[in-house]
Amino acid sequence: MSAIVSLRNVSKHFPGQGSGAPVVRAVDDVSLDVEKGTVVGIVGYSGAGKSTLVRLINGLERQSSGRIFVQGRDISELPERELRSVRSGIGMIFQQFNLLKSRTVFGNVAYPLKVAGWPKDKIKARVEELLDFVGIADKATRYPRRLSGGQQQRVGIARALANHPDILLADESTSALDPETTQEVLLLLRRINQELGTTIIVITHEMHVVREICDTVVMMESGRVVESGPTYSVFADPRSESTRRFVSTAVHGTPGPETLRRLATVHPGRLVSVGISEASPTHSVASTLAQHRVSASVVFGGVTEIQNRVLGTLTYELTGNEEDIDRALADLARTTSIDEPTIGAAPSAGTSLPEETYERAGEKP
Ligand SMILES: Nc1ncnc2c1ncn2[C@@H]1O[C@H](COP(=O)(O)OP(=O)(O)O)[C@@H](O)[C@H]1O
Ligand SMILES: [Mg+2]
């Protein structure tokens, strides 16, 4: 594999607002490689520097220091005129779709081709092909205001693909859409990647978007890359605290302290949360427990698929001989994470329970 976009020690500083305000390090010493033909997710909270990073990649913003390579070309010092040719190989889609209100669907998709000087008959054929590809061939004569958000984003995607870009930059492209429409747009992005081979850089603050379509994840915080890697590895074993928080928004399954207390009142057995992954799939957890003559029933949990690989957590109520249970847990702990939370006392009326009452047995020395 080869990198289609490479950043080497790239920083972008903005002057602070108001006199004496410190400079804003929007992007701070970032190095990364985007492999050709992959879907990469750039994730982080608002203000992390994600949009600035994509604007650096398409040359809308110039770096303060470092080097940026796009399709093998060093764009760091390119004059504006030459940047335009680099940009023509990059499609861009936006959160608010950015369609021209005064033009029809056809006119919006045709626009970049007109600007690029395509002849009329070629434009017509290409636009029809694109509208068909994104599934809105019947909407060609409509105006954007008469389309749903999902349809407008399809127009935006068709427009971005018009010039056969090798790279597609999607900045929060599903953040304005409802969950169902988001899912449709994500499926479309995945199809573009698979059928056209387009490299896609997805900027998002939503981890479920990453779970659905990204091959690799780059986690940003305060302008820096704090973690990156294959999506499954980052989800299964997040290293930084902020990545862990992000992952927990898309992989559910661990009961909170309130839920645990409620579960404990109805399930008298030992409550144990077991990590489910490729290294410890549900059937092998079940057979390990059975080997040790421990009965188990699932009382809470969530198991999902990431890059076609299983991942999640199941909380079991275990019943049987205490020593058998201990031996079974020790056995399981060799391949996966085991949490046996201490169930705190119910909070007295009007006070909230301190977090420390939810201890994880697995983290004790
Ligand atoms: N043109 C600009 N001038 C000054 N500050 C900016 C500019 N663009 C972005 N910033 C600042 O840079 C930081 C990163 O912004 P941005 O890249 O938009 O983050 P994100 O897309 O992750 O929300 C923020 O603190 C933002 O206020
Ligand atoms: Mg942004």
Short mmCIF file of C-alpha atoms and ligand atoms in Angstrom, two decimals:
data_model
loop_
_atom_site.label_atom_id
_atom_site.label_comp_id
_atom_site.label_asym_id
_atom_site.label_seq_id
_atom_site.Cartn_x
_atom_site.Cartn_y
_atom_site.Cartn_z
CA MET A 1 0.00 0.00 0.00
CA SER A 2 1.08 3.56 -0.57
CA ALA A 3 0.08 6.83 1.02
CA ILE A 4 -2.14 9.11 -1.07
CA VAL A 5 -1.99 11.87 1.56
CA SER A 6 0.96 12.38 3.91
CA LEU A 7 1.47 15.02 6.54
CA ARG A 8 4.86 15.55 8.12
CA ASN A 9 5.03 17.66 11.29
CA VAL A 10 2.28 19.93 10.06
CA SER A 11 1.17 22.86 12.22
CA LYS A 12 -1.35 25.60 11.60
CA HIS A 13 -1.45 28.55 13.95
CA PHE A 14 -4.05 31.31 13.93
CA PRO A 15 -3.52 34.65 15.65
CA GLY A 16 -5.52 34.88 18.88
CA GLN A 17 -8.68 36.96 18.95
CA GLY A 18 -8.13 40.32 20.60
CA SER A 19 -4.89 41.98 21.64
CA GLY A 20 -2.54 39.86 23.70
CA ALA A 21 -4.55 36.69 23.09
CA PRO A 22 -2.29 33.65 22.58
CA VAL A 23 -2.04 32.05 19.13
CA VAL A 24 -4.44 29.19 18.46
CA ARG A 25 -2.60 25.99 17.58
CA ALA A 26 -5.46 24.59 15.47
CA VAL A 27 -3.19 21.84 14.11
CA ASP A 28 -0.12 21.11 16.18
CA ASP A 29 2.73 19.00 14.79
CA VAL A 30 0.61 16.39 13.04
CA SER A 31 2.17 13.57 11.03
CA LEU A 32 -0.05 10.99 9.37
CA ASP A 33 -0.40 8.81 6.27
CA VAL A 34 -3.65 8.02 4.50
CA GLU A 35 -3.31 4.82 2.48
CA LYS A 36 -4.74 4.82 -1.03
CA GLY A 37 -8.16 3.19 -1.32
CA THR A 38 -8.99 3.27 2.38
CA VAL A 39 -11.64 5.06 4.44
CA VAL A 40 -10.05 7.02 7.29
CA GLY A 41 -11.97 8.60 10.13
CA ILE A 42 -10.64 11.75 11.78
CA VAL A 43 -12.36 12.02 15.12
CA GLY A 44 -12.40 14.56 17.91
CA TYR A 45 -14.48 17.04 19.86
CA SER A 46 -15.47 20.38 18.41
CA GLY A 47 -12.39 22.60 18.17
CA ALA A 48 -9.93 19.68 17.96
CA GLY A 49 -8.62 20.90 14.60
CA LYS A 50 -10.33 18.45 12.23
CA SER A 51 -11.72 20.97 9.76
CA THR A 52 -8.46 22.88 9.67
CA LEU A 53 -6.68 19.61 8.90
CA VAL A 54 -8.89 18.89 5.85
CA ARG A 55 -8.57 22.49 4.67
CA LEU A 56 -4.79 22.03 4.76
CA ILE A 57 -5.10 18.86 2.69
CA ASN A 58 -7.03 20.57 -0.08
CA GLY A 59 -4.91 23.70 0.08
CA LEU A 60 -7.68 26.02 1.27
CA GLU A 61 -5.46 26.80 4.24
CA ARG A 62 -1.65 27.04 4.16
CA GLN A 63 0.35 25.36 6.90
CA SER A 64 2.47 27.41 9.32
CA SER A 65 5.13 24.70 9.24
CA GLY A 66 5.66 21.13 8.06
CA ARG A 67 5.08 19.40 4.72
CA ILE A 68 1.94 18.10 3.03
CA PHE A 69 2.01 15.54 0.21
CA VAL A 70 -1.06 14.78 -1.92
CA GLN A 71 -0.77 11.98 -4.48
CA GLY A 72 2.98 12.10 -4.14
CA ARG A 73 3.15 15.82 -4.77
CA ASP A 74 4.52 18.22 -2.18
CA ILE A 75 1.82 20.91 -2.00
CA SER A 76 3.40 22.82 0.88
CA GLU A 77 4.90 25.52 -1.30
CA LEU A 78 2.72 25.32 -4.42
CA PRO A 79 1.42 28.62 -5.81
CA GLU A 80 -2.38 29.05 -5.82
CA ARG A 81 -2.66 28.43 -9.58
CA GLU A 82 -1.10 24.97 -9.25
CA LEU A 83 -3.05 24.18 -6.10
CA ARG A 84 -6.19 24.35 -8.24
CA SER A 85 -5.08 21.29 -10.20
CA VAL A 86 -4.40 19.42 -6.95
CA ARG A 87 -7.87 20.41 -5.72
CA SER A 88 -9.50 19.07 -8.87
CA GLY A 89 -8.43 15.59 -7.74
CA ILE A 90 -10.20 16.08 -4.41
CA GLY A 91 -13.97 16.01 -3.89
CA MET A 92 -15.47 17.69 -0.86
CA ILE A 93 -18.80 17.22 0.91
CA PHE A 94 -20.13 19.36 3.73
CA GLN A 95 -22.40 19.25 6.76
CA GLN A 96 -24.78 21.88 5.36
CA PHE A 97 -24.55 20.44 1.80
CA ASN A 98 -23.58 23.88 0.33
CA LEU A 99 -25.81 23.52 -2.74
CA LEU A 100 -26.63 26.41 -5.08
CA LYS A 101 -30.24 27.30 -4.26
CA SER A 102 -30.92 28.90 -7.63
CA ARG A 103 -29.92 25.81 -9.59
CA THR A 104 -31.69 22.50 -10.05
CA VAL A 105 -30.19 19.21 -8.94
CA PHE A 106 -28.90 18.77 -12.48
CA GLY A 107 -27.44 22.30 -12.47
CA ASN A 108 -25.68 21.74 -9.15
CA VAL A 109 -23.98 18.56 -10.28
CA ALA A 110 -23.17 20.02 -13.71
CA TYR A 111 -21.61 23.14 -12.20
CA PRO A 112 -18.06 21.88 -11.51
CA LEU A 113 -17.97 20.26 -14.95
CA LYS A 114 -18.97 23.53 -16.60
CA VAL A 115 -16.24 25.33 -14.67
CA ALA A 116 -13.78 22.66 -15.83
CA GLY A 117 -14.81 23.37 -19.44
CA TRP A 118 -16.54 20.09 -20.30
CA PRO A 119 -18.65 20.12 -23.50
CA LYS A 120 -22.43 20.17 -23.03
CA ASP A 121 -23.24 16.64 -24.24
CA LYS A 122 -20.50 15.12 -22.07
CA ILE A 123 -21.81 17.04 -19.05
CA LYS A 124 -25.34 15.73 -19.61
CA ALA A 125 -24.18 12.12 -19.84
CA ARG A 126 -21.95 12.43 -16.78
CA VAL A 127 -24.60 14.12 -14.61
CA GLU A 128 -27.17 11.46 -15.51
CA GLU A 129 -24.68 8.75 -14.65
CA LEU A 130 -23.89 10.41 -11.30
CA LEU A 131 -27.52 10.98 -10.31
CA ASP A 132 -28.22 7.37 -11.12
CA PHE A 133 -25.25 6.24 -9.02
CA VAL A 134 -26.40 8.15 -5.94
CA GLY A 135 -30.02 7.09 -6.45
CA ILE A 136 -31.78 10.38 -7.29
CA ALA A 137 -32.09 10.15 -11.10
CA ASP A 138 -35.77 11.13 -10.79
CA LYS A 139 -34.97 14.42 -9.00
CA ALA A 140 -32.86 16.07 -11.73
CA THR A 141 -35.23 19.00 -12.34
CA ARG A 142 -35.98 19.73 -8.66
CA TYR A 143 -34.54 22.61 -6.67
CA PRO A 144 -32.60 21.84 -3.47
CA ARG A 145 -35.25 23.35 -1.16
CA ARG A 146 -37.72 20.72 -2.38
CA LEU A 147 -35.45 17.85 -1.31
CA SER A 148 -34.99 16.12 2.04
CA GLY A 149 -31.65 16.46 3.85
CA GLY A 150 -30.58 13.00 2.71
CA GLN A 151 -31.43 13.79 -0.92
CA GLN A 152 -29.55 17.10 -0.71
CA GLN A 153 -26.49 15.30 0.59
CA ARG A 154 -26.73 12.85 -2.33
CA VAL A 155 -26.63 15.85 -4.66
CA GLY A 156 -23.58 17.11 -2.76
CA ILE A 157 -21.93 13.71 -3.14
CA ALA A 158 -22.75 13.49 -6.87
CA ARG A 159 -21.27 16.97 -7.34
CA ALA A 160 -18.12 16.01 -5.40
CA LEU A 161 -17.65 12.92 -7.59
CA ALA A 162 -18.26 14.72 -10.90
CA ASN A 163 -14.61 15.19 -11.81
CA HIS A 164 -13.59 11.62 -10.87
CA PRO A 165 -11.65 12.61 -7.75
CA ASP A 166 -9.23 10.12 -6.23
CA ILE A 167 -9.86 11.56 -2.79
CA LEU A 168 -13.14 12.49 -1.11
CA LEU A 169 -13.12 14.72 1.97
CA ALA A 170 -16.33 14.50 4.03
CA ASP A 171 -16.46 17.10 6.82
CA GLU A 172 -19.28 16.19 9.23
CA SER A 173 -21.24 15.05 6.19
CA THR A 174 -23.90 13.24 8.21
CA SER A 175 -24.07 15.48 11.29
CA ALA A 176 -27.18 17.32 10.03
CA LEU A 177 -29.05 14.12 9.16
CA ASP A 178 -31.37 11.88 11.16
CA PRO A 179 -30.08 8.38 12.07
CA GLU A 180 -31.82 6.54 9.25
CA THR A 181 -30.67 8.98 6.56
CA THR A 182 -27.18 8.95 8.08
CA GLN A 183 -27.11 5.21 7.59
CA GLU A 184 -28.08 5.56 3.91
CA VAL A 185 -25.41 8.17 3.27
CA LEU A 186 -22.78 6.03 5.03
CA LEU A 187 -23.72 3.06 2.86
CA LEU A 188 -23.33 5.29 -0.19
CA LEU A 189 -19.87 6.42 0.95
CA ARG A 190 -18.86 2.82 1.47
CA ARG A 191 -20.11 1.93 -2.02
CA ILE A 192 -18.09 4.82 -3.50
CA ASN A 193 -14.98 3.50 -1.77
CA GLN A 194 -15.58 -0.10 -2.86
CA GLU A 195 -16.82 0.43 -6.41
CA LEU A 196 -14.81 3.49 -7.45
CA GLY A 197 -11.76 2.91 -5.26
CA THR A 198 -11.97 6.47 -3.95
CA THR A 199 -9.94 7.21 -0.83
CA ILE A 200 -12.29 8.80 1.71
CA ILE A 201 -11.35 10.98 4.66
CA VAL A 202 -14.31 11.24 7.01
CA ILE A 203 -14.28 14.00 9.60
CA THR A 204 -16.70 13.31 12.41
CA HIS A 205 -17.41 13.64 16.10
CA GLU A 206 -19.67 10.58 15.91
CA MET A 207 -18.03 7.27 16.69
CA HIS A 208 -20.85 5.19 15.18
CA VAL A 209 -19.96 6.71 11.80
CA VAL A 210 -16.42 5.42 12.24
CA ARG A 211 -17.69 2.02 13.33
CA GLU A 212 -19.79 1.74 10.18
CA ILE A 213 -17.34 2.65 7.45
CA CYS A 214 -13.77 3.45 8.51
CA ASP A 215 -10.77 1.18 8.04
CA THR A 216 -8.58 3.31 10.27
CA VAL A 217 -9.16 6.03 12.88
CA VAL A 218 -7.14 9.09 13.76
CA MET A 219 -8.12 10.63 17.09
CA MET A 220 -7.42 14.36 17.49
CA GLU A 221 -7.36 16.49 20.61
CA SER A 222 -6.22 20.14 20.85
CA GLY A 223 -4.71 20.04 17.37
CA ARG A 224 -2.72 16.89 18.02
CA VAL A 225 -3.11 13.26 17.01
CA VAL A 226 -3.48 11.39 20.29
CA GLU A 227 -4.13 7.95 18.87
CA SER A 228 -4.47 6.21 15.52
CA GLY A 229 -4.77 2.70 14.14
CA PRO A 230 -7.08 0.15 12.51
CA THR A 231 -10.67 0.77 13.59
CA TYR A 232 -11.09 -2.60 15.29
CA SER A 233 -7.93 -2.18 17.39
CA VAL A 234 -8.85 1.33 18.48
CA PHE A 235 -12.34 0.22 19.49
CA ALA A 236 -11.18 -2.99 21.17
CA ASP A 237 -8.26 -1.42 23.01
CA PRO A 238 -8.47 2.39 23.20
CA ARG A 239 -5.31 3.86 24.72
CA SER A 240 -6.17 7.44 25.61
CA GLU A 241 -8.90 8.58 27.98
CA SER A 242 -10.65 10.65 25.33
CA THR A 243 -10.62 7.78 22.83
CA ARG A 244 -12.14 5.56 25.51
CA ARG A 245 -14.92 8.09 26.03
CA PHE A 246 -15.56 8.28 22.29
CA VAL A 247 -15.61 4.51 21.90
CA SER A 248 -18.10 4.13 24.77
CA THR A 249 -20.59 6.24 22.79
CA ALA A 250 -20.68 3.61 20.04
CA VAL A 251 -20.05 0.39 21.93
CA HIS A 252 -22.59 0.01 24.68
CA GLY A 253 -22.88 -2.87 27.03
CA THR A 254 -21.30 -1.97 30.35
CA PRO A 255 -23.95 -1.22 32.98
CA GLY A 256 -23.56 2.00 34.96
CA PRO A 257 -23.69 2.03 38.79
CA GLU A 258 -27.46 2.66 38.93
CA THR A 259 -28.21 -0.20 36.54
CA LEU A 260 -25.86 -2.50 38.42
CA ARG A 261 -27.62 -1.86 41.70
CA ARG A 262 -30.96 -2.59 40.10
CA LEU A 263 -29.61 -5.76 38.48
CA ALA A 264 -28.15 -6.89 41.81
CA THR A 265 -31.53 -6.67 43.52
CA VAL A 266 -33.10 -9.09 41.04
CA HIS A 267 -30.07 -11.32 40.36
CA PRO A 268 -28.59 -12.79 43.55
CA GLY A 269 -25.69 -14.54 41.75
CA ARG A 270 -22.29 -12.94 41.01
CA LEU A 271 -22.50 -10.23 38.37
CA VAL A 272 -19.49 -10.24 36.06
CA SER A 273 -18.90 -8.23 32.87
CA VAL A 274 -16.90 -10.07 30.23
CA GLY A 275 -15.33 -8.48 27.15
CA ILE A 276 -16.48 -10.14 23.92
CA SER A 277 -14.03 -9.97 21.03
CA GLU A 278 -12.46 -12.14 18.38
CA ALA A 279 -10.09 -13.47 21.03
CA SER A 280 -13.02 -14.33 23.27
CA PRO A 281 -16.25 -14.85 21.31
CA THR A 282 -19.52 -15.65 23.08
CA HIS A 283 -19.35 -19.38 22.40
CA SER A 284 -15.90 -19.77 23.95
CA VAL A 285 -16.97 -17.76 27.02
CA ALA A 286 -19.97 -20.07 27.33
CA SER A 287 -17.88 -23.21 26.99
CA THR A 288 -15.27 -22.03 29.52
CA LEU A 289 -18.03 -21.36 32.05
CA ALA A 290 -19.63 -24.74 31.32
CA GLN A 291 -16.28 -26.54 31.71
CA HIS A 292 -16.08 -25.20 35.25
CA ARG A 293 -19.69 -26.20 35.95
CA VAL A 294 -20.74 -22.55 36.32
CA SER A 295 -24.25 -21.60 35.21
CA ALA A 296 -24.51 -18.27 33.51
CA SER A 297 -27.27 -16.08 32.21
CA VAL A 298 -26.81 -12.81 30.38
CA VAL A 299 -28.42 -9.95 32.31
CA PHE A 300 -27.02 -6.96 30.42
CA GLY A 301 -24.84 -6.28 27.43
CA GLY A 302 -24.22 -5.17 23.90
CA VAL A 303 -22.32 -6.91 21.15
CA THR A 304 -21.67 -5.27 17.83
CA GLU A 305 -19.60 -5.79 14.70
CA ILE A 306 -16.71 -3.58 13.66
CA GLN A 307 -15.05 -4.30 10.32
CA ASN A 308 -16.97 -7.58 10.34
CA ARG A 309 -15.42 -8.57 13.66
CA VAL A 310 -17.33 -9.05 16.88
CA LEU A 311 -16.88 -6.63 19.81
CA GLY A 312 -18.78 -5.85 22.98
CA THR A 313 -19.39 -6.62 26.63
CA LEU A 314 -21.80 -9.05 28.25
CA THR A 315 -22.72 -9.01 31.93
CA TYR A 316 -23.53 -12.45 33.30
CA GLU A 317 -25.14 -13.62 36.48
CA LEU A 318 -22.98 -16.54 37.53
CA THR A 319 -24.23 -19.22 39.89
CA GLY A 320 -22.50 -22.32 41.21
CA ASN A 321 -19.68 -23.23 43.54
CA GLU A 322 -17.63 -20.10 44.48
CA GLU A 323 -14.30 -21.82 43.76
CA ASP A 324 -15.53 -23.03 40.40
CA ILE A 325 -16.58 -19.49 39.54
CA ASP A 326 -13.17 -18.12 40.59
CA ARG A 327 -11.39 -20.71 38.48
CA ALA A 328 -13.64 -19.98 35.48
CA LEU A 329 -12.97 -16.25 35.79
CA ALA A 330 -9.22 -16.79 36.05
CA ASP A 331 -9.45 -18.90 32.92
CA LEU A 332 -11.42 -16.24 31.04
CA ALA A 333 -9.05 -13.49 32.19
CA ARG A 334 -6.31 -15.04 30.07
CA THR A 335 -8.05 -13.99 26.86
CA THR A 336 -10.33 -11.11 27.78
CA SER A 337 -11.19 -8.39 30.26
CA ILE A 338 -13.21 -9.37 33.31
CA ASP A 339 -14.92 -6.79 35.50
CA GLU A 340 -16.60 -7.86 38.69
CA PRO A 341 -17.96 -4.54 39.91
CA THR A 342 -18.59 -3.90 43.57
CA ILE A 343 -22.21 -3.00 43.95
CA GLY A 344 -22.47 0.22 45.97
CA ALA A 345 -25.19 0.95 48.48
CA ALA A 346 -28.21 2.78 47.14
CA PRO A 347 -27.84 6.54 47.52
CA SER A 348 -29.89 8.04 50.32
CA ALA A 349 -32.67 10.29 49.10
CA GLY A 350 -31.52 13.61 47.69
CA THR A 351 -27.81 12.82 47.51
CA SER A 352 -25.96 11.57 44.52
CA LEU A 353 -23.63 8.65 44.73
CA PRO A 354 -19.90 9.30 44.35
CA GLU A 355 -18.38 7.53 41.34
CA GLU A 356 -15.83 5.64 43.49
CA THR A 357 -18.49 3.25 44.76
CA TYR A 358 -18.34 1.63 41.33
CA GLU A 359 -15.04 -0.17 41.61
CA ARG A 360 -13.79 -2.54 39.00
CA ALA A 361 -12.54 -5.75 40.57
CA GLY A 362 -10.42 -6.42 37.50
CA GLU A 363 -8.36 -3.29 38.12
CA LYS A 364 -7.37 -4.20 41.67
CA PRO A 365 -3.72 -5.15 42.07
N1 LIG B 1 -9.78 31.00 10.48
C1 LIG B 1 -9.56 30.85 11.78
N2 LIG B 1 -9.10 31.88 12.54
C2 LIG B 1 -8.88 31.74 13.86
N3 LIG B 1 -9.05 30.58 14.54
C3 LIG B 1 -9.50 29.51 13.83
C4 LIG B 1 -9.78 29.58 12.43
N4 LIG B 1 -10.22 28.37 12.01
C5 LIG B 1 -10.22 27.58 13.10
N5 LIG B 1 -9.79 28.25 14.19
C6 LIG B 1 -9.62 27.70 15.55
O1 LIG B 1 -8.85 26.52 15.44
C7 LIG B 1 -9.32 25.52 16.33
C8 LIG B 1 -9.67 24.27 15.54
O2 LIG B 1 -10.85 24.54 14.75
P1 LIG B 1 -11.46 23.48 13.74
O3 LIG B 1 -10.38 23.01 12.84
O4 LIG B 1 -12.64 24.12 13.10
O5 LIG B 1 -11.90 22.31 14.71
P2 LIG B 1 -12.98 21.15 14.50
O6 LIG B 1 -13.29 21.04 13.04
O7 LIG B 1 -12.31 19.94 15.08
O8 LIG B 1 -14.18 21.54 15.31
C9 LIG B 1 -10.48 26.14 17.08
O9 LIG B 1 -9.99 26.64 18.30
C10 LIG B 1 -10.93 27.24 16.18
O10 LIG B 1 -11.52 28.28 16.91
MG MG B 2 -15.10 21.11 12.04
#
